[in-house]
Amino acid sequence: NESNCSNDSFSASERNRILVATATSGTCSLLFCTLAVVILIALRLYKHLVYRLAMYQMIGAWLQGLSVCLMFMAYGYRSSSLYYRVSCKFIAFFLQYCIWVKLIFTNWLTFHLFCYIVFFKNFKRLEWLYITSSFVVPLLFNWIPFIHNNYGTSGSGPFCFIRTSREVGCETVKYVEGIVEVYVLFYGSAAIFLTLDIMAIVMMFAVLLQRVYKKSNTKATNKVIKQLLPLSVYPIIYFSLYLLPFGHRVYSTVSGTASQILTLVQSVLYHLGGVFVAIALMAHIGTFKCKKKSTQTSAPLQSCGDRGYATFAGVTPYTSGAVTKFSLLRESEVDDGY
């Protein structure tokens, strides 16, 4: 039940303001992600692995935005309601699950980029593993807070999440089990995975700069790299939006109090991730989608995105007369270019 003690972290009006702002950002993410996916489907780019990898990021962000909207609707019943207390537990589980779906998709995307750009290994055949593990693995551990009844209102705002404190009388007491779970099941684990993602991206760009300096890239490989590099934006966006919530969580754990301003800003920015990811995808599509061209000596070319994907799949297009032909790019040819 809600406490009427004067030492509560936030007043009722502050909680409402924070939740409305958070729900608004979640709704914007839903809308932008839906628009980006509609564009992707309309252009039939979902047939290509490059855009599917980006689309999976969109799915994770869309689910996360949906969980925030559900939280807003449930809060309308207030925490004095049995329905709210029960639904908040399951919404907290769903939010935690959606966050991990997006995180694992981000890790796989980074892994795919790193292996291709650094080692020239195309793990296209592992796409089924990317999808299956992203949806199944979070189910293996996100149920743990149910054991100690730790899913519910977090205390630092009107959020359904893992509880790190409980009220005893008119005092707010830190809940050690909840603190351990929130760091092990999200903040700590996410910090490790996202740091590894950023390190991998830095290494990719270092390798590319070295090859550019040595002028060792072949034209075929350059086409693939130009197509893939925009995908590195997604882990960078996720990492950037994660920094403030992580920093504020550490601060509130140490000090025992949560900042209203930081809580508001972190909630809005973090759940706006879907908007930034959708904009990145639409920019990606706009960059590589070009108009068809035709001349007397060549047939109409495919869109830039299609040519890039053909190369990425190991097939290099070239034009001879009025017919566009394809030559298989052997691994030895790629290796010789480096």
mmCIF file of C-alpha atoms in Angstrom:
data_model
loop_
_atom_site.group_PDB
_atom_site.id
_atom_site.type_symbol
_atom_site.label_atom_id
_atom_site.label_comp_id
_atom_site.label_asym_id
_atom_site.label_seq_id
_atom_site.Cartn_x
_atom_site.Cartn_y
_atom_site.Cartn_z
ATOM 1 C CA ASN A 1 0.000 0.000 0.000
ATOM 2 C CA GLU A 2 1.059 3.607 -0.544
ATOM 3 C CA SER A 3 2.544 5.329 2.434
ATOM 4 C CA ASN A 4 1.393 8.748 3.602
ATOM 5 C CA CYS A 5 4.697 9.437 5.373
ATOM 6 C CA SER A 6 6.256 12.816 4.706
ATOM 7 C CA ASN A 7 9.651 11.284 3.912
ATOM 8 C CA ASP A 8 8.376 9.622 0.714
ATOM 9 C CA SER A 9 10.778 10.112 -2.206
ATOM 10 C CA PHE A 10 8.239 11.917 -4.395
ATOM 11 C CA SER A 11 4.874 13.511 -3.851
ATOM 12 C CA ALA A 12 1.811 12.230 -5.721
ATOM 13 C CA SER A 13 1.947 15.141 -8.195
ATOM 14 C CA GLU A 14 5.650 14.545 -8.856
ATOM 15 C CA ARG A 15 5.033 10.870 -9.465
ATOM 16 C CA ASN A 16 2.216 11.660 -11.881
ATOM 17 C CA ARG A 17 4.354 14.174 -13.754
ATOM 18 C CA ILE A 18 7.239 11.736 -14.109
ATOM 19 C CA LEU A 19 4.977 8.898 -15.270
ATOM 20 C CA VAL A 20 3.148 11.051 -17.841
ATOM 21 C CA ALA A 21 6.459 12.221 -19.306
ATOM 22 C CA THR A 22 7.776 8.648 -19.387
ATOM 23 C CA ALA A 23 4.594 7.310 -20.999
ATOM 24 C CA THR A 24 4.754 10.073 -23.603
ATOM 25 C CA SER A 25 8.300 9.089 -24.561
ATOM 26 C CA GLY A 26 7.236 5.425 -24.720
ATOM 27 C CA THR A 27 4.302 6.315 -26.980
ATOM 28 C CA CYS A 28 6.593 8.291 -29.287
ATOM 29 C CA SER A 29 8.878 5.268 -29.514
ATOM 30 C CA LEU A 30 5.928 3.070 -30.433
ATOM 31 C CA LEU A 31 4.815 5.434 -33.193
ATOM 32 C CA PHE A 32 8.273 6.025 -34.665
ATOM 33 C CA CYS A 33 9.171 2.332 -34.603
ATOM 34 C CA THR A 34 5.882 1.440 -36.289
ATOM 35 C CA LEU A 35 6.491 4.067 -38.988
ATOM 36 C CA ALA A 36 10.029 2.835 -39.640
ATOM 37 C CA VAL A 37 8.897 -0.795 -39.933
ATOM 38 C CA VAL A 38 6.065 0.194 -42.299
ATOM 39 C CA ILE A 39 8.583 2.009 -44.523
ATOM 40 C CA LEU A 40 10.915 -0.976 -44.415
ATOM 41 C CA ILE A 41 8.099 -3.360 -45.384
ATOM 42 C CA ALA A 42 6.760 -1.034 -48.088
ATOM 43 C CA LEU A 43 10.181 -0.925 -49.738
ATOM 44 C CA ARG A 44 10.555 -4.704 -49.256
ATOM 45 C CA LEU A 45 13.914 -4.204 -47.596
ATOM 46 C CA TYR A 46 13.077 -6.824 -44.986
ATOM 47 C CA LYS A 47 14.248 -9.399 -47.541
ATOM 48 C CA HIS A 48 17.824 -8.281 -46.952
ATOM 49 C CA LEU A 49 19.855 -9.265 -43.912
ATOM 50 C CA VAL A 50 21.321 -5.799 -43.421
ATOM 51 C CA TYR A 51 17.902 -4.260 -42.873
ATOM 52 C CA ARG A 52 16.600 -7.210 -40.906
ATOM 53 C CA LEU A 53 19.396 -6.692 -38.383
ATOM 54 C CA ALA A 54 18.225 -3.104 -38.032
ATOM 55 C CA MET A 55 14.586 -4.203 -37.861
ATOM 56 C CA TYR A 56 15.327 -6.463 -34.891
ATOM 57 C CA GLN A 57 16.530 -3.397 -33.009
ATOM 58 C CA MET A 58 13.218 -1.806 -33.875
ATOM 59 C CA ILE A 59 11.278 -4.757 -32.461
ATOM 60 C CA GLY A 60 13.106 -4.544 -29.148
ATOM 61 C CA ALA A 61 12.549 -0.795 -28.878
ATOM 62 C CA TRP A 62 8.872 -1.210 -29.833
ATOM 63 C CA LEU A 63 8.307 -3.799 -27.094
ATOM 64 C CA GLN A 64 10.018 -1.570 -24.549
ATOM 65 C CA GLY A 65 7.775 1.356 -25.505
ATOM 66 C CA LEU A 66 4.737 -0.908 -25.198
ATOM 67 C CA SER A 67 5.708 -1.940 -21.654
ATOM 68 C CA VAL A 68 5.945 1.717 -20.589
ATOM 69 C CA CYS A 69 2.488 2.434 -22.017
ATOM 70 C CA LEU A 70 1.064 -0.555 -20.113
ATOM 71 C CA MET A 71 2.638 0.808 -16.945
ATOM 72 C CA PHE A 72 0.910 4.149 -17.493
ATOM 73 C CA MET A 73 -2.485 2.496 -18.013
ATOM 74 C CA ALA A 74 -2.105 0.332 -14.914
ATOM 75 C CA TYR A 75 -1.133 3.317 -12.774
ATOM 76 C CA GLY A 76 -4.551 4.812 -13.421
ATOM 77 C CA TYR A 77 -5.871 2.331 -10.850
ATOM 78 C CA ARG A 78 -3.395 3.634 -8.193
ATOM 79 C CA SER A 79 -1.338 1.437 -5.927
ATOM 80 C CA SER A 80 -4.145 1.135 -3.385
ATOM 81 C CA SER A 81 -5.869 -1.176 -5.832
ATOM 82 C CA LEU A 82 -5.208 -4.905 -5.726
ATOM 83 C CA TYR A 83 -5.385 -4.932 -9.527
ATOM 84 C CA TYR A 84 -2.585 -2.382 -9.755
ATOM 85 C CA ARG A 85 -0.324 -4.184 -7.292
ATOM 86 C CA VAL A 86 -0.701 -7.475 -9.153
ATOM 87 C CA SER A 87 -0.490 -6.032 -12.664
ATOM 88 C CA CYS A 88 2.541 -3.928 -11.712
ATOM 89 C CA LYS A 89 4.487 -7.089 -10.909
ATOM 90 C CA PHE A 90 3.833 -8.575 -14.326
ATOM 91 C CA ILE A 91 4.439 -5.257 -16.107
ATOM 92 C CA ALA A 92 7.789 -5.030 -14.303
ATOM 93 C CA PHE A 93 8.630 -8.530 -15.540
ATOM 94 C CA PHE A 94 7.560 -7.628 -19.081
ATOM 95 C CA LEU A 95 9.622 -4.412 -19.028
ATOM 96 C CA GLN A 96 12.684 -6.291 -17.802
ATOM 97 C CA TYR A 97 12.133 -8.929 -20.493
ATOM 98 C CA CYS A 98 11.774 -6.325 -23.283
ATOM 99 C CA ILE A 99 14.918 -4.502 -22.163
ATOM 100 C CA TRP A 100 16.878 -7.742 -22.386
ATOM 101 C CA VAL A 101 15.432 -8.614 -25.802
ATOM 102 C CA LYS A 102 16.747 -5.324 -27.141
ATOM 103 C CA LEU A 103 20.081 -5.731 -25.355
ATOM 104 C CA ILE A 104 20.714 -9.216 -26.760
ATOM 105 C CA PHE A 105 19.738 -8.109 -30.275
ATOM 106 C CA THR A 106 22.259 -5.270 -29.883
ATOM 107 C CA ASN A 107 24.965 -7.708 -28.796
ATOM 108 C CA TRP A 108 24.335 -9.997 -31.761
ATOM 109 C CA LEU A 109 24.357 -7.069 -34.182
ATOM 110 C CA THR A 110 27.731 -5.923 -32.829
ATOM 111 C CA PHE A 111 29.055 -9.489 -33.005
ATOM 112 C CA HIS A 112 27.934 -9.792 -36.636
ATOM 113 C CA LEU A 113 29.574 -6.510 -37.637
ATOM 114 C CA PHE A 114 32.784 -7.271 -35.773
ATOM 115 C CA CYS A 115 33.214 -10.734 -37.308
ATOM 116 C CA TYR A 116 32.602 -9.524 -40.846
ATOM 117 C CA ILE A 117 34.566 -6.287 -40.815
ATOM 118 C CA VAL A 118 37.548 -7.568 -38.804
ATOM 119 C CA PHE A 119 37.723 -11.256 -39.770
ATOM 120 C CA PHE A 120 35.675 -11.334 -43.027
ATOM 121 C CA LYS A 121 33.397 -13.997 -41.560
ATOM 122 C CA ASN A 122 29.776 -13.747 -42.650
ATOM 123 C CA PHE A 123 27.555 -15.475 -40.087
ATOM 124 C CA LYS A 124 24.369 -14.969 -42.061
ATOM 125 C CA ARG A 125 23.468 -18.594 -41.365
ATOM 126 C CA LEU A 126 23.253 -17.791 -37.633
ATOM 127 C CA GLU A 127 20.326 -15.417 -38.041
ATOM 128 C CA TRP A 128 17.990 -18.015 -36.515
ATOM 129 C CA LEU A 129 20.221 -18.064 -33.435
ATOM 130 C CA TYR A 130 20.105 -14.258 -33.177
ATOM 131 C CA ILE A 131 16.311 -14.313 -33.116
ATOM 132 C CA THR A 132 15.762 -17.376 -30.928
ATOM 133 C CA SER A 133 18.285 -16.472 -28.231
ATOM 134 C CA SER A 134 17.074 -12.861 -28.038
ATOM 135 C CA PHE A 135 13.544 -13.964 -27.168
ATOM 136 C CA VAL A 136 14.310 -17.100 -25.138
ATOM 137 C CA VAL A 137 17.389 -16.275 -23.044
ATOM 138 C CA PRO A 138 15.715 -13.454 -21.015
ATOM 139 C CA LEU A 139 13.078 -15.949 -19.887
ATOM 140 C CA LEU A 140 15.768 -18.054 -18.218
ATOM 141 C CA PHE A 141 16.513 -15.538 -15.463
ATOM 142 C CA ASN A 142 13.970 -12.698 -15.444
ATOM 143 C CA TRP A 143 11.620 -14.789 -13.285
ATOM 144 C CA ILE A 144 14.065 -14.712 -10.341
ATOM 145 C CA PRO A 145 12.638 -11.549 -8.667
ATOM 146 C CA PHE A 146 9.311 -13.356 -8.334
ATOM 147 C CA ILE A 147 10.938 -15.679 -5.800
ATOM 148 C CA HIS A 148 11.454 -12.861 -3.286
ATOM 149 C CA ASN A 149 8.395 -10.899 -4.420
ATOM 150 C CA ASN A 150 10.706 -8.134 -5.681
ATOM 151 C CA TYR A 151 8.756 -7.054 -8.741
ATOM 152 C CA GLY A 152 6.500 -4.079 -8.057
ATOM 153 C CA THR A 153 6.622 -0.320 -7.543
ATOM 154 C CA SER A 154 10.276 0.657 -7.407
ATOM 155 C CA GLY A 155 9.918 3.450 -4.840
ATOM 156 C CA SER A 156 11.939 5.920 -6.943
ATOM 157 C CA GLY A 157 8.956 7.173 -8.895
ATOM 158 C CA PRO A 158 5.791 5.429 -10.081
ATOM 159 C CA PHE A 159 7.669 2.715 -11.929
ATOM 160 C CA CYS A 160 7.023 -1.010 -12.065
ATOM 161 C CA PHE A 161 10.445 -2.581 -11.752
ATOM 162 C CA ILE A 162 12.648 -4.499 -9.303
ATOM 163 C CA ARG A 163 12.151 -3.010 -5.845
ATOM 164 C CA THR A 164 15.325 -1.874 -4.057
ATOM 165 C CA SER A 165 13.688 -0.426 -0.940
ATOM 166 C CA ARG A 166 10.729 -1.051 1.347
ATOM 167 C CA GLU A 167 8.831 1.073 3.786
ATOM 168 C CA VAL A 168 8.828 0.037 7.429
ATOM 169 C CA GLY A 169 6.478 2.352 9.265
ATOM 170 C CA CYS A 170 7.491 5.820 8.154
ATOM 171 C CA GLU A 171 11.012 4.832 7.216
ATOM 172 C CA THR A 172 12.333 3.748 3.829
ATOM 173 C CA VAL A 173 14.735 0.839 4.284
ATOM 174 C CA LYS A 174 17.136 -0.435 1.625
ATOM 175 C CA TYR A 175 16.281 -3.915 0.457
ATOM 176 C CA VAL A 176 19.569 -5.773 -0.094
ATOM 177 C CA GLU A 177 18.123 -8.637 -2.153
ATOM 178 C CA GLY A 178 16.432 -6.166 -4.483
ATOM 179 C CA ILE A 179 19.612 -4.112 -4.895
ATOM 180 C CA VAL A 180 21.603 -7.238 -5.769
ATOM 181 C CA GLU A 181 18.989 -8.374 -8.269
ATOM 182 C CA VAL A 182 18.660 -5.000 -9.995
ATOM 183 C CA TYR A 183 22.417 -4.848 -10.602
ATOM 184 C CA VAL A 184 22.929 -8.510 -11.494
ATOM 185 C CA LEU A 185 19.830 -8.820 -13.687
ATOM 186 C CA PHE A 186 20.096 -5.473 -15.418
ATOM 187 C CA TYR A 187 22.401 -2.562 -14.594
ATOM 188 C CA GLY A 188 25.610 -4.482 -13.972
ATOM 189 C CA SER A 189 25.086 -7.024 -16.750
ATOM 190 C CA ALA A 190 24.017 -4.360 -19.249
ATOM 191 C CA ALA A 191 27.062 -2.233 -18.358
ATOM 192 C CA ILE A 192 29.369 -5.163 -19.136
ATOM 193 C CA PHE A 193 27.702 -6.118 -22.421
ATOM 194 C CA LEU A 194 27.381 -2.546 -23.711
ATOM 195 C CA THR A 195 30.991 -1.757 -22.789
ATOM 196 C CA LEU A 196 32.101 -4.810 -24.768
ATOM 197 C CA ASP A 197 29.943 -3.601 -27.692
ATOM 198 C CA ILE A 198 31.594 -0.177 -27.676
ATOM 199 C CA MET A 199 35.064 -1.729 -27.413
ATOM 200 C CA ALA A 200 34.259 -3.922 -30.435
ATOM 201 C CA ILE A 201 33.083 -0.912 -32.432
ATOM 202 C CA VAL A 202 36.231 1.054 -31.545
ATOM 203 C CA MET A 203 38.332 -1.900 -32.696
ATOM 204 C CA MET A 204 36.343 -2.093 -35.951
ATOM 205 C CA PHE A 205 36.966 1.549 -36.761
ATOM 206 C CA ALA A 206 40.645 1.196 -35.832
ATOM 207 C CA VAL A 207 41.005 -1.735 -38.234
ATOM 208 C CA LEU A 208 39.178 0.159 -40.981
ATOM 209 C CA LEU A 209 41.340 3.258 -40.537
ATOM 210 C CA GLN A 210 44.448 1.108 -40.771
ATOM 211 C CA ARG A 211 43.226 -0.479 -43.999
ATOM 212 C CA VAL A 212 42.253 2.892 -45.468
ATOM 213 C CA TYR A 213 45.725 4.194 -44.643
ATOM 214 C CA LYS A 214 47.314 1.183 -46.351
ATOM 215 C CA LYS A 215 44.770 1.376 -49.215
ATOM 216 C CA SER A 216 44.256 -2.356 -48.883
ATOM 217 C CA ASN A 217 40.463 -2.564 -49.280
ATOM 218 C CA THR A 218 39.044 -3.917 -52.512
ATOM 219 C CA LYS A 219 36.103 -2.203 -54.192
ATOM 220 C CA ALA A 220 33.826 -5.149 -53.447
ATOM 221 C CA THR A 221 34.694 -5.101 -49.760
ATOM 222 C CA ASN A 222 34.284 -1.329 -49.567
ATOM 223 C CA LYS A 223 30.708 -1.683 -50.840
ATOM 224 C CA VAL A 224 29.897 -4.090 -48.052
ATOM 225 C CA ILE A 225 31.529 -1.959 -45.388
ATOM 226 C CA LYS A 226 29.630 1.145 -46.489
ATOM 227 C CA GLN A 227 26.425 -0.842 -46.187
ATOM 228 C CA LEU A 228 27.246 -2.264 -42.753
ATOM 229 C CA LEU A 229 28.838 0.680 -40.963
ATOM 230 C CA PRO A 230 25.534 2.524 -40.336
ATOM 231 C CA LEU A 231 24.489 -0.457 -38.189
ATOM 232 C CA SER A 232 27.167 0.509 -35.668
ATOM 233 C CA VAL A 233 25.002 3.500 -34.740
ATOM 234 C CA TYR A 234 22.523 1.299 -32.844
ATOM 235 C CA PRO A 235 24.900 0.056 -30.115
ATOM 236 C CA ILE A 236 26.241 3.597 -29.740
ATOM 237 C CA ILE A 237 22.708 4.954 -29.240
ATOM 238 C CA TYR A 238 21.897 2.267 -26.679
ATOM 239 C CA PHE A 239 25.138 2.840 -24.763
ATOM 240 C CA SER A 240 24.660 6.635 -24.718
ATOM 241 C CA LEU A 241 21.086 6.398 -23.426
ATOM 242 C CA TYR A 242 22.137 3.855 -20.785
ATOM 243 C CA LEU A 243 24.805 6.027 -19.132
ATOM 244 C CA LEU A 244 22.459 8.411 -17.282
ATOM 245 C CA PRO A 245 20.164 5.708 -15.795
ATOM 246 C CA PHE A 246 23.202 3.723 -14.678
ATOM 247 C CA GLY A 247 24.862 6.743 -13.104
ATOM 248 C CA HIS A 248 21.661 7.788 -11.346
ATOM 249 C CA ARG A 249 21.074 4.247 -10.089
ATOM 250 C CA VAL A 250 24.545 4.142 -8.534
ATOM 251 C CA TYR A 251 24.014 7.597 -7.005
ATOM 252 C CA SER A 252 20.637 6.683 -5.503
ATOM 253 C CA THR A 253 22.005 3.392 -4.154
ATOM 254 C CA VAL A 254 24.904 5.106 -2.398
ATOM 255 C CA SER A 255 23.022 8.177 -1.156
ATOM 256 C CA GLY A 256 19.719 6.442 -0.451
ATOM 257 C CA THR A 257 17.748 9.184 -2.247
ATOM 258 C CA ALA A 258 16.670 9.709 -5.845
ATOM 259 C CA SER A 259 16.807 13.043 -7.665
ATOM 260 C CA GLN A 260 13.481 14.123 -9.124
ATOM 261 C CA ILE A 261 15.108 15.955 -12.047
ATOM 262 C CA LEU A 262 17.469 13.091 -12.886
ATOM 263 C CA THR A 263 14.640 10.567 -12.569
ATOM 264 C CA LEU A 264 12.537 12.586 -15.002
ATOM 265 C CA VAL A 265 15.347 13.160 -17.523
ATOM 266 C CA GLN A 266 16.639 9.583 -17.463
ATOM 267 C CA SER A 267 13.150 8.118 -17.838
ATOM 268 C CA VAL A 268 12.298 10.292 -20.818
ATOM 269 C CA LEU A 269 15.631 9.884 -22.620
ATOM 270 C CA TYR A 270 15.975 6.165 -22.025
ATOM 271 C CA HIS A 271 12.490 5.335 -23.278
ATOM 272 C CA LEU A 272 12.971 7.652 -26.265
ATOM 273 C CA GLY A 273 15.471 5.106 -27.516
ATOM 274 C CA GLY A 274 12.913 3.805 -29.992
ATOM 275 C CA VAL A 275 12.653 7.262 -31.573
ATOM 276 C CA PHE A 276 16.417 7.527 -32.060
ATOM 277 C CA VAL A 277 16.665 3.974 -33.406
ATOM 278 C CA ALA A 278 13.779 4.598 -35.838
ATOM 279 C CA ILE A 279 15.394 7.815 -37.090
ATOM 280 C CA ALA A 280 18.679 5.955 -37.547
ATOM 281 C CA LEU A 281 16.934 3.230 -39.567
ATOM 282 C CA MET A 282 15.108 5.725 -41.786
ATOM 283 C CA ALA A 283 18.376 7.591 -42.355
ATOM 284 C CA HIS A 284 20.028 4.264 -43.195
ATOM 285 C CA ILE A 285 17.327 3.501 -45.750
ATOM 286 C CA GLY A 286 17.492 7.000 -47.215
ATOM 287 C CA THR A 287 21.267 6.821 -47.574
ATOM 288 C CA PHE A 288 21.399 3.607 -49.554
ATOM 289 C CA LYS A 289 18.146 3.749 -51.483
ATOM 290 C CA CYS A 290 18.768 5.504 -54.814
ATOM 291 C CA LYS A 291 16.872 5.954 -58.034
ATOM 292 C CA LYS A 292 17.116 3.383 -60.802
ATOM 293 C CA LYS A 293 19.362 4.299 -63.678
ATOM 294 C CA SER A 294 19.545 2.897 -67.172
ATOM 295 C CA THR A 295 21.684 3.528 -70.215
ATOM 296 C CA GLN A 296 21.985 1.996 -73.653
ATOM 297 C CA THR A 297 24.903 -0.152 -72.529
ATOM 298 C CA SER A 298 23.521 -1.288 -69.163
ATOM 299 C CA ALA A 299 20.239 -2.545 -67.791
ATOM 300 C CA PRO A 300 18.466 -0.656 -64.993
ATOM 301 C CA LEU A 301 20.508 -1.058 -61.861
ATOM 302 C CA GLN A 302 19.088 -2.164 -58.565
ATOM 303 C CA SER A 303 18.825 0.192 -55.656
ATOM 304 C CA CYS A 304 22.028 0.916 -53.737
ATOM 305 C CA GLY A 305 20.694 -1.116 -50.835
ATOM 306 C CA ASP A 306 20.116 -4.154 -53.049
ATOM 307 C CA ARG A 307 23.590 -3.928 -54.621
ATOM 308 C CA GLY A 308 25.153 -3.639 -51.199
ATOM 309 C CA TYR A 309 23.259 -6.648 -49.958
ATOM 310 C CA ALA A 310 24.223 -8.711 -53.000
ATOM 311 C CA THR A 311 27.867 -7.999 -52.214
ATOM 312 C CA PHE A 312 27.324 -8.699 -48.529
ATOM 313 C CA ALA A 313 25.856 -12.113 -49.407
ATOM 314 C CA GLY A 314 29.068 -12.950 -51.274
ATOM 315 C CA VAL A 315 27.875 -12.005 -54.764
ATOM 316 C CA THR A 316 29.409 -9.127 -56.704
ATOM 317 C CA PRO A 317 27.237 -7.567 -59.432
ATOM 318 C CA TYR A 318 28.760 -6.337 -62.700
ATOM 319 C CA THR A 319 27.204 -5.223 -65.976
ATOM 320 C CA SER A 320 28.036 -6.598 -69.406
ATOM 321 C CA GLY A 321 26.074 -5.238 -72.327
ATOM 322 C CA ALA A 322 22.383 -5.083 -71.464
ATOM 323 C CA VAL A 323 22.524 -7.910 -68.934
ATOM 324 C CA THR A 324 23.500 -7.610 -65.302
ATOM 325 C CA LYS A 325 25.554 -10.601 -64.224
ATOM 326 C CA PHE A 326 26.868 -11.722 -60.857
ATOM 327 C CA SER A 327 30.235 -13.211 -59.975
ATOM 328 C CA LEU A 328 30.801 -15.067 -56.743
ATOM 329 C CA LEU A 329 33.352 -13.326 -54.562
ATOM 330 C CA ARG A 330 35.784 -15.971 -53.317
ATOM 331 C CA GLU A 331 37.167 -15.706 -49.807
ATOM 332 C CA SER A 332 40.686 -15.842 -51.204
ATOM 333 C CA GLU A 333 39.978 -12.723 -53.247
ATOM 334 C CA VAL A 334 38.850 -10.865 -50.172
ATOM 335 C CA ASP A 335 41.825 -12.102 -48.162
ATOM 336 C CA ASP A 336 44.238 -11.010 -50.890
ATOM 337 C CA GLY A 337 42.849 -7.492 -50.626
ATOM 338 C CA TYR A 338 44.135 -7.296 -47.059
#
